[in-house]
Short mmCIF file of C-alpha atoms in Angstrom, two decimals:
data_model
loop_
_atom_site.label_atom_id
_atom_site.label_comp_id
_atom_site.label_asym_id
_atom_site.label_seq_id
_atom_site.Cartn_x
_atom_site.Cartn_y
_atom_site.Cartn_z
CA MET T 1196 -36.71 71.23 7.26
CA THR T 1197 -35.25 73.36 4.46
CA ILE T 1198 -31.61 74.36 4.26
CA GLU T 1199 -30.72 77.40 2.14
CA ALA T 1200 -28.43 76.60 -0.76
CA GLY T 1201 -24.80 77.31 -0.04
CA SER T 1202 -25.22 77.53 3.75
CA VAL T 1203 -23.00 74.54 4.41
CA ARG T 1204 -20.98 72.03 2.45
CA PRO T 1205 -22.60 69.21 0.42
CA ALA T 1206 -23.72 66.19 2.43
CA TRP T 1207 -21.00 63.80 1.35
CA ARG T 1208 -18.23 66.27 2.14
CA ARG T 1209 -19.78 67.21 5.47
CA LEU T 1210 -20.09 63.57 6.55
CA PHE T 1211 -17.21 61.81 4.81
CA GLY T 1212 -14.72 64.58 4.07
CA VAL T 1213 -12.43 63.78 7.02
CA PRO T 1214 -12.94 59.96 6.97
CA LEU T 1215 -12.24 59.83 3.24
CA ILE T 1216 -9.02 61.82 3.64
CA VAL T 1217 -7.93 59.47 6.44
CA SER T 1218 -8.63 56.40 4.28
CA VAL T 1219 -6.77 57.92 1.34
CA ILE T 1220 -3.73 58.64 3.53
CA PHE T 1221 -3.86 55.08 4.85
CA THR T 1222 -3.98 53.79 1.28
CA VAL T 1223 -0.99 55.92 0.31
CA VAL T 1224 0.95 54.46 3.25
CA MET T 1225 0.08 50.98 2.03
CA LEU T 1226 1.10 51.72 -1.55
CA VAL T 1227 4.40 53.32 -0.52
CA THR T 1228 5.11 50.30 1.67
CA ALA T 1229 4.40 47.98 -1.24
CA VAL T 1230 6.74 49.91 -3.56
CA VAL T 1231 9.57 50.10 -1.02
CA THR T 1232 9.37 46.41 -0.10
CA GLY T 1233 8.56 45.10 -3.57
CA LEU T 1234 5.47 43.32 -2.26
CA PRO T 1235 2.36 42.96 -4.45
CA VAL T 1236 -0.92 44.76 -3.79
CA ARG T 1237 -3.93 42.45 -3.93
CA ASP T 1238 -7.65 43.04 -3.84
CA PRO T 1239 -8.69 40.56 -1.15
CA GLU T 1240 -11.46 38.20 -2.16
CA GLY T 1241 -13.93 36.75 0.29
CA PHE T 1242 -16.32 33.88 -0.30
CA LEU T 1243 -18.76 36.48 -1.70
CA GLY T 1244 -16.21 37.60 -4.30
CA PRO T 1245 -13.84 40.59 -4.57
CA SER T 1246 -14.70 43.44 -2.20
CA TYR T 1247 -14.88 45.95 -5.06
CA VAL T 1248 -17.69 43.81 -6.51
CA ARG T 1249 -19.56 42.58 -3.45
CA LEU T 1250 -19.75 45.92 -1.61
CA PRO T 1251 -21.33 47.96 -4.45
CA LEU T 1252 -23.59 45.00 -5.26
CA MET T 1253 -24.71 44.84 -1.65
CA VAL T 1254 -25.53 48.55 -1.66
CA LEU T 1255 -27.46 48.25 -4.93
CA LEU T 1256 -29.48 45.37 -3.52
CA MET T 1257 -30.19 47.40 -0.38
CA ILE T 1258 -31.30 50.37 -2.49
CA ALA T 1259 -33.60 48.07 -4.45
CA ALA T 1260 -35.02 46.73 -1.19
CA ASP T 1261 -35.57 50.32 -0.08
CA VAL T 1262 -37.19 51.45 -3.34
CA VAL T 1263 -39.40 48.51 -4.33
CA PRO T 1264 -41.81 48.60 -1.33
CA ARG T 1265 -42.22 52.37 -1.75
CA VAL T 1266 -42.96 51.95 -5.45
CA PHE T 1267 -45.66 49.35 -4.84
CA ALA T 1268 -47.16 51.47 -2.06
CA ARG T 1269 -47.49 54.50 -4.37
CA ARG T 1270 -48.07 52.91 -7.79
CA ARG T 1271 -51.84 53.53 -7.81
CA GLU T 1272 -51.54 57.04 -6.44
CA LEU T 1273 -48.99 58.03 -9.10
CA GLY T 1274 -50.49 56.15 -12.03
CA GLY T 1275 -48.33 53.07 -12.44
CA VAL T 1276 -45.06 51.41 -11.53
CA GLY T 1277 -42.98 53.52 -13.90
CA ALA T 1278 -44.19 56.83 -12.54
CA ALA T 1279 -43.89 55.60 -8.96
CA THR T 1280 -40.34 54.37 -9.56
CA SER T 1281 -39.33 57.70 -11.06
CA ASP T 1282 -40.85 59.61 -8.16
CA VAL T 1283 -39.25 57.45 -5.46
CA LEU T 1284 -35.82 57.59 -7.09
CA ARG T 1285 -36.11 61.37 -7.52
CA THR T 1286 -37.25 62.11 -3.99
CA ARG T 1287 -35.59 59.31 -2.03
CA TRP T 1288 -32.41 58.71 -4.03
CA SER T 1289 -31.48 62.08 -5.45
CA GLY T 1290 -27.87 62.97 -6.17
CA PRO T 1291 -26.92 64.19 -2.66
CA ARG T 1292 -28.14 61.04 -0.89
CA LEU T 1293 -26.52 58.76 -3.46
CA ALA T 1294 -23.28 60.73 -3.13
CA VAL T 1295 -23.27 60.07 0.62
CA ALA T 1296 -23.63 56.31 0.05
CA VAL T 1297 -20.87 56.28 -2.58
CA ALA T 1298 -18.51 58.34 -0.40
CA GLY T 1299 -19.11 55.97 2.51
CA LEU T 1300 -18.48 52.95 0.34
CA ILE T 1301 -15.22 54.36 -1.02
CA THR T 1302 -14.06 55.32 2.49
CA PHE T 1303 -14.70 51.80 3.76
CA TYR T 1304 -13.21 50.06 0.72
CA LEU T 1305 -9.94 52.00 0.80
CA ALA T 1306 -9.51 51.35 4.53
CA TYR T 1307 -10.37 47.66 4.23
CA MET T 1308 -8.28 46.98 1.12
CA SER T 1309 -5.26 48.75 2.63
CA TYR T 1310 -5.73 46.91 5.92
CA ARG T 1311 -5.75 43.53 4.21
CA ASN T 1312 -2.59 44.31 2.24
CA LEU T 1313 -0.68 45.72 5.21
CA LYS T 1314 -1.73 42.66 7.17
CA SER T 1315 -0.32 40.53 4.35
CA PHE T 1316 2.96 42.51 4.46
CA LEU T 1317 3.28 41.95 8.22
CA PRO T 1318 5.49 38.80 8.29
CA PHE T 1319 7.96 40.45 5.92
CA LEU T 1320 8.24 43.63 7.99
CA GLN T 1321 8.00 42.22 11.52
CA ASP T 1322 10.00 39.03 11.92
CA HIS T 1323 9.47 38.61 15.67
CA LEU T 1324 6.34 37.25 17.36
CA THR T 1325 4.88 37.98 20.78
CA ASP T 1326 2.82 34.78 21.07
CA ARG T 1327 4.86 33.44 23.97
CA LEU T 1328 4.18 36.57 26.02
CA LEU T 1329 0.48 36.52 25.13
CA GLU T 1330 0.19 32.80 25.90
CA GLU T 1331 1.77 33.31 29.32
CA SER T 1332 -0.68 36.12 30.02
CA ASP T 1333 -3.52 33.79 29.00
CA LYS T 1334 -2.40 31.11 31.44
CA TRP T 1335 -2.01 33.65 34.23
CA LEU T 1336 -5.53 34.95 33.64
CA ALA T 1337 -6.92 31.41 33.53
CA GLY T 1338 -5.13 30.18 36.66
CA GLY T 1339 -2.42 28.24 34.86
CA ASN T 1340 -4.73 26.76 32.21
CA TYR T 1341 -5.33 27.48 28.56
CA PRO T 1342 -8.48 29.65 28.25
CA GLY T 1343 -9.50 27.58 25.25
CA ASP T 1344 -9.36 24.39 27.33
CA VAL T 1345 -11.40 26.06 30.05
CA LEU T 1346 -14.12 26.96 27.54
CA HIS T 1347 -14.06 23.47 26.00
CA GLU T 1348 -14.58 21.95 29.41
CA LEU T 1349 -17.26 24.43 30.37
CA LEU T 1350 -19.22 24.54 27.11
CA GLY T 1351 -18.41 21.16 25.62
CA THR T 1352 -17.20 20.38 22.11
CA GLY T 1353 -20.39 19.22 20.44
CA PHE T 1354 -23.33 21.55 19.87
CA SER T 1355 -21.37 24.48 21.29
CA ALA T 1356 -18.68 24.07 18.66
CA ASP T 1357 -21.25 24.16 15.85
CA LEU T 1358 -23.08 27.12 17.37
CA LEU T 1359 -19.96 29.20 17.95
CA SER T 1360 -18.64 28.27 14.51
CA GLY T 1361 -21.83 29.64 12.97
CA VAL T 1362 -21.56 32.81 15.05
CA TYR T 1363 -17.95 33.32 14.00
CA MET T 1364 -18.63 32.74 10.29
CA LEU T 1365 -21.65 35.07 10.39
CA PHE T 1366 -19.14 37.92 10.66
CA MET T 1367 -18.26 37.48 6.97
CA VAL T 1368 -21.79 38.45 5.98
CA PHE T 1369 -22.53 40.78 8.88
CA VAL T 1370 -19.89 43.39 7.96
CA PRO T 1371 -20.93 44.11 4.35
CA VAL T 1372 -24.65 43.78 5.10
CA SER T 1373 -24.55 46.10 8.14
CA LEU T 1374 -22.43 48.61 6.20
CA ALA T 1375 -24.87 48.64 3.30
CA ALA T 1376 -27.84 48.90 5.65
CA ALA T 1377 -26.27 51.87 7.47
CA LEU T 1378 -25.56 53.72 4.23
CA VAL T 1379 -28.89 52.90 2.57
CA TRP T 1380 -31.64 52.25 5.10
CA SER T 1381 -30.78 54.68 7.85
CA ASN T 1382 -33.18 57.64 7.93
CA ASN T 1383 -30.48 59.63 9.68
CA LEU T 1384 -27.56 60.00 7.29
CA GLN T 1385 -25.22 61.19 10.01
CA ARG T 1386 -25.79 58.02 12.03
CA GLY T 1387 -25.14 55.86 8.97
CA ALA T 1388 -21.94 57.80 8.28
CA TRP T 1389 -20.93 57.41 11.93
CA TYR T 1390 -21.12 53.61 11.69
CA ALA T 1391 -19.43 53.38 8.28
CA THR T 1392 -16.60 55.62 9.49
CA ALA T 1393 -16.21 53.65 12.72
CA LEU T 1394 -15.83 50.44 10.70
CA SER T 1395 -13.17 52.10 8.54
CA PHE T 1396 -11.26 53.34 11.58
CA ASN T 1397 -11.31 49.80 13.02
CA TRP T 1398 -9.32 48.54 10.04
CA ILE T 1399 -6.78 51.34 10.40
CA LEU T 1400 -6.29 51.05 14.16
CA GLY T 1401 -6.32 47.26 13.89
CA THR T 1402 -3.40 47.41 11.47
CA VAL T 1403 -1.44 49.53 13.94
CA SER T 1404 -2.10 46.97 16.69
CA TYR T 1405 -0.91 44.11 14.45
CA TYR T 1406 2.43 45.82 13.93
CA ALA T 1407 2.72 46.83 17.58
CA LEU T 1408 2.39 43.23 18.85
CA PRO T 1409 2.78 40.82 15.93
CA SER T 1410 1.37 37.42 16.80
CA LEU T 1411 -0.25 34.41 15.14
CA GLY T 1412 -2.81 33.41 17.74
CA PRO T 1413 -3.17 30.35 20.02
CA VAL T 1414 -4.25 27.79 17.41
CA TYR T 1415 -1.28 28.59 15.15
CA TYR T 1416 1.27 28.95 17.95
CA ASP T 1417 0.28 25.76 19.79
CA ALA T 1418 -2.52 23.71 18.26
CA ALA T 1419 -2.57 21.00 20.96
CA PRO T 1420 -5.25 22.58 23.20
CA PHE T 1421 -7.61 22.71 20.21
CA SER T 1422 -7.08 19.19 18.90
CA ASP T 1423 -10.24 17.94 20.63
CA LEU T 1424 -12.50 20.22 18.60
CA PRO T 1425 -14.59 18.70 15.79
CA GLU T 1426 -14.38 19.71 12.14
CA THR T 1427 -16.37 22.89 11.59
CA ALA T 1428 -16.49 25.76 9.12
CA VAL T 1429 -14.05 27.57 11.42
CA SER T 1430 -11.48 24.76 11.33
CA GLY T 1431 -11.75 24.75 7.54
CA LEU T 1432 -11.13 28.50 7.48
CA GLN T 1433 -8.15 28.14 9.81
CA ASP T 1434 -6.61 25.53 7.53
CA SER T 1435 -7.21 27.72 4.49
CA LEU T 1436 -5.59 30.75 6.11
CA TYR T 1437 -2.56 28.69 7.12
CA GLU T 1438 -2.19 27.41 3.55
CA ASN T 1439 -2.34 30.99 2.32
CA ARG T 1440 0.34 31.94 4.82
CA ILE T 1441 2.65 29.21 3.51
CA GLU T 1442 2.08 30.30 -0.10
CA VAL T 1443 2.69 33.98 0.62
CA LEU T 1444 5.81 33.34 2.70
CA ALA T 1445 7.19 31.02 0.01
CA ASN T 1446 6.80 33.60 -2.76
CA PRO T 1447 4.37 36.53 -2.45
CA LEU T 1448 4.74 37.30 -6.16
CA ALA T 1449 3.75 33.81 -7.26
CA THR T 1450 0.32 33.70 -5.60
CA ASP T 1451 -2.84 35.79 -5.57
CA ALA T 1452 -3.41 34.86 -1.93
CA VAL T 1453 -2.94 37.32 0.92
CA HIS T 1454 -1.54 36.58 4.35
CA GLY T 1455 -4.43 36.84 6.78
CA ILE T 1456 -3.18 35.66 10.18
CA ALA T 1457 -2.71 38.13 13.04
CA ALA T 1458 -4.02 38.00 16.59
CA PHE T 1459 -3.52 41.26 18.50
CA ALA T 1460 -6.02 42.91 18.58
CA SER T 1461 -9.16 40.90 17.82
CA LEU T 1462 -10.90 42.76 15.01
CA HIS T 1463 -13.79 40.31 15.11
CA THR T 1464 -14.41 41.59 18.62
CA SER T 1465 -13.76 45.24 17.80
CA ILE T 1466 -16.06 45.33 14.76
CA VAL T 1467 -18.97 43.58 16.46
CA PHE T 1468 -18.51 45.73 19.58
CA THR T 1469 -18.49 48.81 17.36
CA ALA T 1470 -21.81 47.78 15.82
CA ALA T 1471 -23.37 47.11 19.22
CA LEU T 1472 -22.06 50.35 20.68
CA VAL T 1473 -23.37 52.45 17.79
CA ALA T 1474 -26.71 50.65 18.00
CA HIS T 1475 -26.84 51.46 21.70
CA LEU T 1476 -25.79 55.10 21.36
CA THR T 1477 -28.21 55.77 18.50
CA ARG T 1478 -31.06 54.14 20.45
CA LEU T 1479 -32.03 51.48 17.95
CA PRO T 1480 -35.04 49.37 19.01
CA LYS T 1481 -34.41 47.50 22.26
CA VAL T 1482 -34.64 44.10 20.57
CA ALA T 1483 -31.92 45.06 18.07
CA ARG T 1484 -29.68 46.29 20.88
CA TRP T 1485 -30.12 43.09 22.89
CA VAL T 1486 -29.38 40.96 19.82
CA MET T 1487 -26.20 42.94 19.16
CA TRP T 1488 -24.90 42.63 22.72
CA ILE T 1489 -25.57 38.88 22.66
CA TYR T 1490 -23.71 38.74 19.35
CA VAL T 1491 -20.75 40.51 20.99
CA LEU T 1492 -20.70 37.99 23.85
CA LEU T 1493 -20.88 34.95 21.56
CA THR T 1494 -18.25 36.37 19.20
CA THR T 1495 -15.77 37.00 22.00
CA LEU T 1496 -16.33 33.46 23.28
CA ALA T 1497 -15.85 32.03 19.77
CA THR T 1498 -12.55 33.82 19.19
CA VAL T 1499 -11.04 32.27 22.34
CA TYR T 1500 -12.85 28.93 22.03
CA PHE T 1501 -11.39 28.24 18.58
CA GLY T 1502 -7.96 29.68 19.37
CA TRP T 1503 -8.11 32.66 17.06
CA HIS T 1504 -7.20 35.07 19.85
CA TYR T 1505 -5.69 35.38 23.28
CA VAL T 1506 -7.75 36.93 26.09
CA LEU T 1507 -5.73 40.15 25.89
CA ASP T 1508 -6.56 40.32 22.19
CA VAL T 1509 -10.24 40.43 23.11
CA PHE T 1510 -9.77 43.24 25.64
CA ALA T 1511 -7.69 45.14 23.11
CA GLY T 1512 -10.42 44.61 20.52
CA LEU T 1513 -13.05 46.08 22.84
CA ALA T 1514 -10.85 49.12 23.47
CA LEU T 1515 -10.10 49.50 19.78
CA GLY T 1516 -13.80 49.39 18.93
CA ALA T 1517 -14.63 52.02 21.53
CA VAL T 1518 -11.88 54.35 20.29
CA SER T 1519 -13.05 53.87 16.69
CA VAL T 1520 -16.61 54.85 17.61
CA TRP T 1521 -15.36 57.94 19.47
CA LEU T 1522 -13.06 59.06 16.64
CA ALA T 1523 -15.79 58.44 14.06
CA ALA T 1524 -18.22 60.57 16.07
CA LYS T 1525 -15.71 63.41 15.98
CA ALA T 1526 -15.05 62.93 12.26
CA VAL T 1527 -18.70 63.05 11.14
CA GLY T 1528 -19.85 65.53 13.76
CA ALA T 1529 -22.13 63.20 15.69
CA GLY T 1530 -23.42 64.98 18.77
CA ARG T 1531 -23.32 68.49 17.29
CA THR T 1532 -26.43 70.59 17.31
CA GLU T 1533 -28.85 69.89 14.49
CA LYS T 1534 -28.11 73.17 12.69
CA GLU T 1535 -24.36 72.53 12.78
CA ALA T 1536 -24.54 68.87 11.83
CA THR T 1537 -27.13 68.93 9.04
CA PRO T 1538 -25.46 68.85 5.61
CA ASP T 1539 -26.51 71.05 2.68
CA VAL T 1540 -29.00 68.77 0.93
CA GLU T 1541 -32.33 68.87 -0.80
CA PRO T 1542 -35.36 69.49 1.46
CA GLU T 1543 -36.52 65.87 1.65
CA LEU T 1544 -32.99 64.66 2.24
CA ALA T 1545 -32.48 67.31 4.91
CA SER T 1546 -35.44 65.98 6.83
CA ALA T 1547 -33.86 62.52 6.74
CA VAL T 1548 -30.68 63.83 8.32
CA ARG T 1549 -32.52 65.13 11.36
#
């Protein structure tokens, strides 16, 4: 499929023009808030390193994984590895396609970095908590019991704790890997942009929900129902986040840590639900869709089981994820006719957008 030059805007602007503007505005809000309150802006580090390092590195590794098999498949036909590499990079990773990946990465990074900082500002800007209200709603929904206790009794606190801990911690790797895969491996650039934009909108809407109903979560509000759980990677993470909270509240200027505790809504739930919903709507292979829906179920169980979230947080997370997917579809033009939605790209890239 060939698109005449100048018929529509470049691919990255067509797909990420609106999402990038939204992320930039969100970043400006964060920076203005930091200046007005005198709070420091931090680049949040995960266990894989700073996000401005790990995200580009993940994309580069994904590009390498995309290029290398193609090079080896065509090396004899094109007269060697060097010639094959040059051909694959020229035809598969020309400027327009690379620009789409970079624009998606910047959109996500700005939204995520601003989200983490505004989340860290939360206890200084909202001094009241709604945990009591959310806890009472939990008990009402669970017939007067703590939902966490109900799950402990139902699932046990041995193998189930280890399994759900692994599921919960998988999220730390799942987000950057799935983002990179969407931007790099997807043969339909619009679908990849849809997912990357939906992830970005999750961070933005999640921040709004944190400020609307500020809360710590069951395990931080009342740890007693979770005292029977064994030591897991999740309990270690909970302790680390609480220590960071103490450091930030004591003096935010004297630590590089960020405050990372907030319950409503559950962004673990919203992000995983977003991924499953996009996989379903874009008709990924049935096995992949089943795996994603199982991942959603186990993640929602884990968030309540370990006391990260109240039940209402989970429902709010599902709603937030659905709204993010819908808004992202509007932003990148998912669902438009092919002629309207296809960006102005080189012929081979245009065929990938179909």
